[in-house]
mmCIF file of C-alpha atoms in Angstrom:
data_model
loop_
_atom_site.group_PDB
_atom_site.id
_atom_site.type_symbol
_atom_site.label_atom_id
_atom_site.label_comp_id
_atom_site.label_asym_id
_atom_site.label_seq_id
_atom_site.Cartn_x
_atom_site.Cartn_y
_atom_site.Cartn_z
ATOM 1 C CA MET A 1 84.963 116.383 -49.671
ATOM 2 C CA ASN A 2 82.922 114.983 -46.792
ATOM 3 C CA ILE A 3 79.773 113.743 -48.527
ATOM 4 C CA GLY A 4 77.925 113.235 -45.244
ATOM 5 C CA GLU A 5 78.648 116.848 -44.252
ATOM 6 C CA VAL A 6 77.331 118.111 -47.592
ATOM 7 C CA LEU A 7 74.100 116.127 -47.332
ATOM 8 C CA SER A 8 73.426 117.098 -43.714
ATOM 9 C CA ARG A 9 74.388 120.729 -44.319
ATOM 10 C CA ALA A 10 72.058 120.925 -47.304
ATOM 11 C CA TRP A 11 69.146 119.621 -45.232
ATOM 12 C CA LYS A 12 69.843 122.020 -42.339
ATOM 13 C CA THR A 13 70.000 124.931 -44.799
ATOM 14 C CA VAL A 14 66.742 124.045 -46.530
ATOM 15 C CA TRP A 15 64.897 123.277 -43.281
ATOM 16 C CA LYS A 16 66.021 126.426 -41.477
ATOM 17 C CA HIS A 17 65.494 128.798 -44.408
ATOM 18 C CA LYS A 18 62.074 127.772 -45.661
ATOM 19 C CA VAL A 19 61.998 130.637 -48.143
ATOM 20 C CA LEU A 20 64.138 128.321 -50.266
ATOM 21 C CA TRP A 21 61.094 126.069 -50.612
ATOM 22 C CA ILE A 22 59.465 128.779 -52.709
ATOM 23 C CA PHE A 23 62.462 128.871 -55.027
ATOM 24 C CA GLY A 24 62.371 125.077 -55.128
ATOM 25 C CA ILE A 25 58.761 125.248 -56.301
ATOM 26 C CA LEU A 26 59.744 127.831 -58.913
ATOM 27 C CA ALA A 27 62.713 125.724 -60.024
ATOM 28 C CA SER A 28 60.366 122.788 -60.545
ATOM 29 C CA CYS A 29 58.451 124.835 -63.144
ATOM 30 C CA SER A 30 61.129 124.167 -65.748
ATOM 31 C CA THR A 31 61.449 120.428 -65.148
ATOM 32 C CA GLY A 32 58.081 119.381 -66.450
ATOM 33 C CA GLY A 33 56.476 119.743 -69.795
ATOM 34 C CA MET A 34 53.696 118.630 -72.019
ATOM 35 C CA ASN A 35 54.766 116.371 -74.829
ATOM 36 C CA SER A 36 52.418 115.326 -77.540
ATOM 37 C CA SER A 37 53.352 113.126 -80.424
ATOM 38 C CA SER A 38 49.829 112.566 -81.727
ATOM 39 C CA SER A 39 48.103 114.355 -84.532
ATOM 40 C CA TYR A 40 44.531 115.084 -83.596
ATOM 41 C CA ARG A 41 42.057 114.968 -86.433
ATOM 42 C CA SER A 42 38.298 114.739 -86.209
ATOM 43 C CA ASP A 43 38.178 111.944 -88.785
ATOM 44 C CA GLU A 44 40.620 109.799 -86.801
ATOM 45 C CA MET A 45 39.138 110.266 -83.324
ATOM 46 C CA ASN A 46 35.657 110.076 -81.874
ATOM 47 C CA LEU A 47 35.287 113.666 -80.716
ATOM 48 C CA PRO A 48 32.370 114.662 -78.489
ATOM 49 C CA SER A 49 29.319 115.618 -80.526
ATOM 50 C CA GLY A 50 29.384 119.162 -79.141
ATOM 51 C CA MET A 51 32.960 119.696 -80.302
ATOM 52 C CA GLU A 52 32.226 118.228 -83.731
ATOM 53 C CA ASN A 53 29.259 120.572 -84.121
ATOM 54 C CA PHE A 54 31.364 123.526 -83.011
ATOM 55 C CA ILE A 55 34.116 122.718 -85.538
ATOM 56 C CA SER A 56 31.661 122.126 -88.371
ATOM 57 C CA GLN A 57 29.657 125.314 -87.695
ATOM 58 C CA THR A 58 32.575 127.682 -87.007
ATOM 59 C CA PRO A 59 34.102 129.487 -90.010
ATOM 60 C CA GLU A 60 37.638 128.441 -90.879
ATOM 61 C CA TRP A 61 39.130 131.867 -90.198
ATOM 62 C CA GLN A 62 37.694 131.827 -86.671
ATOM 63 C CA LEU A 63 39.217 128.397 -86.047
ATOM 64 C CA ILE A 64 42.564 129.790 -87.218
ATOM 65 C CA VAL A 65 42.235 132.755 -84.834
ATOM 66 C CA ILE A 66 41.318 130.445 -81.952
ATOM 67 C CA GLY A 67 44.309 128.242 -82.792
ATOM 68 C CA LEU A 68 46.645 131.253 -82.822
ATOM 69 C CA VAL A 69 45.292 132.473 -79.483
ATOM 70 C CA ILE A 70 45.802 129.030 -77.926
ATOM 71 C CA PHE A 71 49.326 128.904 -79.384
ATOM 72 C CA LEU A 72 50.177 132.345 -77.974
ATOM 73 C CA VAL A 73 48.792 131.443 -74.552
ATOM 74 C CA LEU A 74 50.849 128.232 -74.498
ATOM 75 C CA LEU A 75 53.937 130.144 -75.666
ATOM 76 C CA ILE A 76 53.496 132.715 -72.900
ATOM 77 C CA LEU A 77 53.087 129.935 -70.339
ATOM 78 C CA VAL A 78 56.245 128.195 -71.596
ATOM 79 C CA LEU A 79 58.230 131.442 -71.399
ATOM 80 C CA LEU A 80 56.819 132.207 -67.948
ATOM 81 C CA PHE A 81 57.629 128.749 -66.591
ATOM 82 C CA THR A 82 61.108 128.926 -68.131
ATOM 83 C CA PHE A 83 61.753 132.278 -66.457
ATOM 84 C CA LEU A 84 60.401 131.168 -63.077
ATOM 85 C CA GLY A 85 62.228 127.836 -63.253
ATOM 86 C CA THR A 86 65.564 129.486 -64.049
ATOM 87 C CA ILE A 87 65.132 132.183 -61.395
ATOM 88 C CA GLY A 88 64.121 129.522 -58.887
ATOM 89 C CA ARG A 89 67.295 127.546 -59.473
ATOM 90 C CA ILE A 90 69.493 130.647 -59.313
ATOM 91 C CA GLY A 91 67.783 131.689 -56.074
ATOM 92 C CA LEU A 92 68.529 128.291 -54.536
ATOM 93 C CA ILE A 93 72.190 128.584 -55.505
ATOM 94 C CA GLN A 94 72.408 132.136 -54.151
ATOM 95 C CA GLY A 95 70.640 131.296 -50.908
ATOM 96 C CA THR A 96 72.704 128.184 -50.226
ATOM 97 C CA HIS A 97 75.917 130.076 -50.948
ATOM 98 C CA GLN A 98 75.002 132.954 -48.640
ATOM 99 C CA VAL A 99 74.061 130.650 -45.777
ATOM 100 C CA ASP A 100 77.237 128.633 -46.252
ATOM 101 C CA GLN A 101 79.298 131.831 -45.986
ATOM 102 C CA VAL A 102 77.467 133.280 -42.986
ATOM 103 C CA GLU A 103 75.537 130.841 -40.806
ATOM 104 C CA GLU A 104 73.064 133.395 -39.422
ATOM 105 C CA THR A 105 72.197 134.976 -42.749
ATOM 106 C CA LYS A 106 68.512 135.868 -43.034
ATOM 107 C CA LEU A 107 67.185 135.131 -46.489
ATOM 108 C CA SER A 108 64.213 136.941 -47.988
ATOM 109 C CA PHE A 109 62.269 136.159 -51.121
ATOM 110 C CA GLY A 110 62.553 139.694 -52.502
ATOM 111 C CA GLY A 111 66.273 139.887 -51.844
ATOM 112 C CA LEU A 112 67.052 136.544 -53.454
ATOM 113 C CA PHE A 113 64.801 137.318 -56.415
ATOM 114 C CA ARG A 114 66.551 140.635 -57.084
ATOM 115 C CA GLU A 115 69.989 139.066 -56.719
ATOM 116 C CA SER A 116 69.038 136.236 -59.090
ATOM 117 C CA THR A 117 67.777 138.248 -62.069
ATOM 118 C CA PRO A 118 71.243 139.456 -63.267
ATOM 119 C CA TYR A 119 72.246 135.840 -63.870
ATOM 120 C CA PHE A 120 69.074 134.795 -65.684
ATOM 121 C CA TRP A 121 70.256 135.121 -69.293
ATOM 122 C CA ARG A 122 73.583 133.434 -68.675
ATOM 123 C CA VAL A 123 72.080 130.406 -66.924
ATOM 124 C CA PHE A 124 69.269 130.263 -69.483
ATOM 125 C CA LEU A 125 71.698 130.333 -72.409
ATOM 126 C CA LEU A 126 73.843 127.661 -70.777
ATOM 127 C CA ASN A 127 70.832 125.359 -70.459
ATOM 128 C CA LEU A 128 69.759 126.242 -74.003
ATOM 129 C CA VAL A 129 73.160 125.406 -75.488
ATOM 130 C CA VAL A 130 73.329 122.074 -73.676
ATOM 131 C CA GLY A 131 69.711 121.296 -74.530
ATOM 132 C CA ILE A 132 70.245 122.013 -78.241
ATOM 133 C CA PHE A 133 73.369 119.861 -78.282
ATOM 134 C CA ILE A 134 71.581 116.909 -76.680
ATOM 135 C CA PHE A 135 68.523 117.382 -78.922
ATOM 136 C CA PHE A 136 70.535 117.344 -82.132
ATOM 137 C CA SER A 137 72.553 114.357 -80.922
ATOM 138 C CA ILE A 138 69.352 112.404 -80.356
ATOM 139 C CA PHE A 139 67.939 113.663 -83.680
ATOM 140 C CA ILE A 140 70.992 112.467 -85.607
ATOM 141 C CA ILE A 141 70.878 109.074 -83.901
ATOM 142 C CA VAL A 142 67.195 108.688 -84.773
ATOM 143 C CA ILE A 143 67.791 109.659 -88.424
ATOM 144 C CA PHE A 144 70.722 107.286 -88.813
ATOM 145 C CA GLY A 145 68.729 104.591 -87.047
ATOM 146 C CA ILE A 146 65.827 104.953 -89.477
ATOM 147 C CA LEU A 147 68.102 105.043 -92.517
ATOM 148 C CA GLY A 148 70.154 102.132 -91.236
ATOM 149 C CA THR A 149 67.034 100.085 -90.596
ATOM 150 C CA VAL A 150 65.615 100.778 -94.059
ATOM 151 C CA LEU A 151 68.842 100.317 -96.018
ATOM 152 C CA THR A 152 70.173 97.309 -94.121
ATOM 153 C CA PHE A 153 66.841 95.598 -93.361
ATOM 154 C CA GLY A 154 67.186 96.065 -89.592
ATOM 155 C CA ILE A 155 70.875 95.287 -89.161
ATOM 156 C CA GLY A 156 71.710 98.997 -88.783
ATOM 157 C CA LEU A 157 69.325 99.269 -85.824
ATOM 158 C CA VAL A 158 71.158 96.473 -84.009
ATOM 159 C CA CYS A 159 74.459 98.265 -84.630
ATOM 160 C CA LEU A 160 73.047 101.412 -83.005
ATOM 161 C CA ILE A 161 72.450 99.710 -79.662
ATOM 162 C CA PRO A 162 76.133 99.933 -78.525
ATOM 163 C CA LEU A 163 76.209 103.582 -79.636
ATOM 164 C CA ILE A 164 73.110 104.363 -77.595
ATOM 165 C CA CYS A 165 74.651 102.611 -74.568
ATOM 166 C CA VAL A 166 77.677 104.895 -74.909
ATOM 167 C CA LEU A 167 75.675 108.073 -75.498
ATOM 168 C CA ILE A 168 73.533 107.682 -72.380
ATOM 169 C CA PRO A 169 76.525 108.071 -69.992
ATOM 170 C CA ILE A 170 77.818 110.935 -72.170
ATOM 171 C CA ALA A 171 74.466 112.713 -71.846
ATOM 172 C CA ILE A 172 74.577 112.232 -68.073
ATOM 173 C CA VAL A 173 78.099 113.681 -67.907
ATOM 174 C CA ILE A 174 77.064 116.661 -70.035
ATOM 175 C CA SER A 175 74.096 117.329 -67.748
ATOM 176 C CA ILE A 176 76.375 117.210 -64.685
ATOM 177 C CA ILE A 177 78.832 119.605 -66.349
ATOM 178 C CA ALA A 178 75.937 121.945 -67.118
ATOM 179 C CA GLN A 179 74.748 121.633 -63.513
ATOM 180 C CA GLN A 180 78.154 122.595 -62.121
ATOM 181 C CA GLY A 181 78.617 125.219 -64.832
ATOM 182 C CA GLY A 182 75.366 126.940 -63.887
ATOM 183 C CA ILE A 183 76.441 127.043 -60.246
ATOM 184 C CA ALA A 184 79.817 128.478 -61.331
ATOM 185 C CA ILE A 185 78.084 131.245 -63.308
ATOM 186 C CA VAL A 186 76.139 132.336 -60.233
ATOM 187 C CA ILE A 187 78.796 131.924 -57.537
ATOM 188 C CA GLU A 188 81.850 133.050 -59.523
ATOM 189 C CA ASN A 189 80.022 135.514 -61.822
ATOM 190 C CA LEU A 190 81.217 133.856 -65.034
ATOM 191 C CA GLY A 191 80.024 134.000 -68.624
ATOM 192 C CA VAL A 192 78.305 131.122 -70.386
ATOM 193 C CA MET A 193 81.382 129.528 -71.962
ATOM 194 C CA ASP A 194 83.557 130.212 -68.913
ATOM 195 C CA GLY A 195 80.868 128.587 -66.785
ATOM 196 C CA LEU A 196 80.907 125.500 -68.985
ATOM 197 C CA LYS A 197 84.695 125.413 -68.805
ATOM 198 C CA ARG A 198 84.600 125.734 -65.029
ATOM 199 C CA GLY A 199 81.987 122.991 -64.790
ATOM 200 C CA TRP A 200 84.172 120.719 -66.908
ATOM 201 C CA GLU A 201 87.181 121.423 -64.681
ATOM 202 C CA VAL A 202 85.230 120.557 -61.532
ATOM 203 C CA VAL A 203 83.840 117.330 -62.993
ATOM 204 C CA LYS A 204 87.170 116.281 -64.517
ATOM 205 C CA GLU A 205 89.183 116.871 -61.351
ATOM 206 C CA ASN A 206 86.625 115.225 -59.056
ATOM 207 C CA ALA A 207 85.016 112.566 -61.245
ATOM 208 C CA GLY A 208 84.726 109.958 -58.497
ATOM 209 C CA GLN A 209 83.071 112.186 -55.915
ATOM 210 C CA ILE A 210 80.801 113.760 -58.525
ATOM 211 C CA ALA A 211 79.688 110.290 -59.627
ATOM 212 C CA ILE A 212 78.886 109.316 -56.029
ATOM 213 C CA MET A 213 76.894 112.524 -55.502
ATOM 214 C CA TRP A 214 74.994 111.917 -58.737
ATOM 215 C CA LEU A 215 74.044 108.414 -57.620
ATOM 216 C CA ILE A 216 72.925 109.715 -54.220
ATOM 217 C CA LEU A 217 71.076 112.832 -55.375
ATOM 218 C CA VAL A 218 69.600 111.743 -58.707
ATOM 219 C CA LEU A 219 69.041 108.001 -58.444
ATOM 220 C CA GLY A 220 68.685 107.928 -54.682
ATOM 221 C CA ILE A 221 67.047 111.016 -53.225
ATOM 222 C CA SER A 222 65.328 112.402 -56.347
ATOM 223 C CA GLY A 223 64.310 108.993 -57.679
ATOM 224 C CA ILE A 224 63.107 107.390 -54.454
ATOM 225 C CA GLY A 225 61.742 110.669 -53.079
ATOM 226 C CA GLY A 226 59.856 111.336 -56.292
ATOM 227 C CA MET A 227 58.307 107.860 -56.242
ATOM 228 C CA ILE A 228 57.211 108.281 -52.611
ATOM 229 C CA ILE A 229 55.621 111.643 -53.404
ATOM 230 C CA ALA A 230 53.859 110.100 -56.412
ATOM 231 C CA ILE A 231 52.273 107.219 -54.436
ATOM 232 C CA PRO A 232 49.030 109.160 -53.757
ATOM 233 C CA LEU A 233 48.811 109.883 -57.492
ATOM 234 C CA LEU A 234 48.908 106.145 -58.164
ATOM 235 C CA PHE A 235 46.083 105.757 -55.656
ATOM 236 C CA THR A 236 44.144 108.465 -57.478
ATOM 237 C CA PHE A 237 44.707 106.693 -60.790
ATOM 238 C CA GLY A 238 43.522 103.433 -59.245
ATOM 239 C CA THR A 239 40.311 105.016 -57.950
ATOM 240 C CA ALA A 240 39.522 106.078 -61.508
ATOM 241 C CA VAL A 241 40.507 102.911 -63.380
ATOM 242 C CA ILE A 242 39.551 100.014 -61.090
ATOM 243 C CA PRO A 243 35.813 100.852 -60.772
ATOM 244 C CA ILE A 244 35.647 101.275 -64.561
ATOM 245 C CA LEU A 245 37.242 97.864 -65.083
ATOM 246 C CA ILE A 246 34.772 96.288 -62.649
ATOM 247 C CA SER A 247 31.550 98.087 -63.535
ATOM 248 C CA GLY A 248 32.291 99.353 -67.040
ATOM 249 C CA GLU A 249 31.036 102.678 -68.365
ATOM 250 C CA GLU A 250 28.424 102.955 -65.614
ATOM 251 C CA ALA A 251 31.135 103.956 -63.134
ATOM 252 C CA LEU A 252 33.012 106.217 -65.558
ATOM 253 C CA GLN A 253 31.585 109.578 -64.540
ATOM 254 C CA SER A 254 31.587 109.025 -60.764
ATOM 255 C CA SER A 255 35.101 107.524 -60.841
ATOM 256 C CA LEU A 256 36.526 110.434 -62.817
ATOM 257 C CA ILE A 257 34.868 112.980 -60.520
ATOM 258 C CA PHE A 258 36.210 111.271 -57.396
ATOM 259 C CA ALA A 259 39.706 110.943 -58.912
ATOM 260 C CA GLY A 260 39.644 114.595 -59.941
ATOM 261 C CA ILE A 261 38.692 115.680 -56.405
ATOM 262 C CA CYS A 262 41.494 113.549 -54.939
ATOM 263 C CA PHE A 263 44.008 114.979 -57.402
ATOM 264 C CA ILE A 264 42.995 118.592 -56.719
ATOM 265 C CA ALA A 265 43.131 117.967 -52.954
ATOM 266 C CA TYR A 266 46.633 116.463 -53.193
ATOM 267 C CA LEU A 267 48.014 118.969 -55.713
ATOM 268 C CA PRO A 268 49.100 121.622 -53.129
ATOM 269 C CA VAL A 269 50.861 118.915 -51.103
ATOM 270 C CA LEU A 270 52.518 117.600 -54.262
ATOM 271 C CA ILE A 271 53.764 121.078 -55.185
ATOM 272 C CA VAL A 272 55.169 121.772 -51.707
ATOM 273 C CA LEU A 273 56.853 118.369 -51.332
ATOM 274 C CA GLY A 274 58.286 118.628 -54.843
ATOM 275 C CA GLY A 275 59.618 122.097 -54.010
ATOM 276 C CA ILE A 276 61.282 120.864 -50.827
ATOM 277 C CA LEU A 277 62.857 117.944 -52.682
ATOM 278 C CA ARG A 278 64.140 120.203 -55.453
ATOM 279 C CA SER A 279 65.467 122.702 -52.889
ATOM 280 C CA TYR A 280 67.421 120.007 -51.076
ATOM 281 C CA VAL A 281 68.938 118.515 -54.233
ATOM 282 C CA GLU A 282 69.960 121.929 -55.590
ATOM 283 C CA ALA A 283 71.414 122.951 -52.213
ATOM 284 C CA ALA A 284 73.417 119.726 -52.080
ATOM 285 C CA TRP A 285 74.790 120.285 -55.607
ATOM 286 C CA THR A 286 75.728 123.857 -54.699
ATOM 287 C CA LEU A 287 77.554 122.753 -51.560
ATOM 288 C CA THR A 288 79.263 120.053 -53.618
ATOM 289 C CA PHE A 289 80.582 122.718 -55.979
ATOM 290 C CA LEU A 290 81.711 124.911 -53.079
ATOM 291 C CA ARG A 291 83.529 122.074 -51.332
ATOM 292 C CA LEU A 292 85.165 120.722 -54.491
ATOM 293 C CA THR A 293 86.280 124.105 -55.822
ATOM 294 C CA SER A 294 87.739 125.016 -52.444
ATOM 295 C CA LYS A 295 89.764 121.766 -52.481
ATOM 296 C CA TYR A 296 90.673 122.251 -56.156
ATOM 297 C CA GLU A 297 91.935 125.794 -55.565
ATOM 298 C CA GLN A 298 93.967 124.687 -52.528
ATOM 299 C CA ASP A 299 95.601 121.961 -54.613
ATOM 300 C CA LEU A 300 96.543 124.534 -57.244
ATOM 301 C CA VAL A 301 98.215 126.687 -54.598
#
């Protein structure tokens, strides 16, 4: 596989067919999330007086209803973002594949969206299976780490460090297999387990080239590109924090308002640039699969 050809071809595809940017934006919906490990209680935090009054004056059953409504809204948003993120990724795979087959193919959003929906459940289930496997692996490590620390007075935690160092590369390999397996499901119309098997075959037979592509696309382009895109956000954070550190609470309100305006102004640019970056990376992975499977099949013949 000519890595330079894959990288340049991916950029030409994404730049010429800008409809893929939309699918890149959609694909980015499933990469973020809101994690919260804190338990919010009014007796542990200094809530605003208005919120404390609202909680104290509202009947308990109404608070329960409000909580259920918020939970349902968040659940709907999670499901919506999951659907859009999965469809976005499938659309990028489909579009890249079509352009690679026929150079002058004209891509449309409606056409790619319709062609992507039949693969939704298979790609979703593939990601779900891999995600559950990684989650339970981490969960077991954490449990054994806690037990080992308690029972051996900290020695067990030290013993876990080599295991963690081994599991990190394993998790990376599993994610790459899932990446190639998802592409296989879409391009070769495979089932979930067959897609995983195909992804494993591609990674196993081309471990060196896959590793190089991972370093380029994940650590290089995604990592460096993501940091460059995030620079204005760091500026926004600085405009909010630095005046507060200098002037104290007097500058709190004005600094937050200015930072909020800057963030809102930059948000559309952030979304578009993130979509372009995601489109390019996904196109490059798709072309990697196409080039490697073509070579692999020729070797079999």
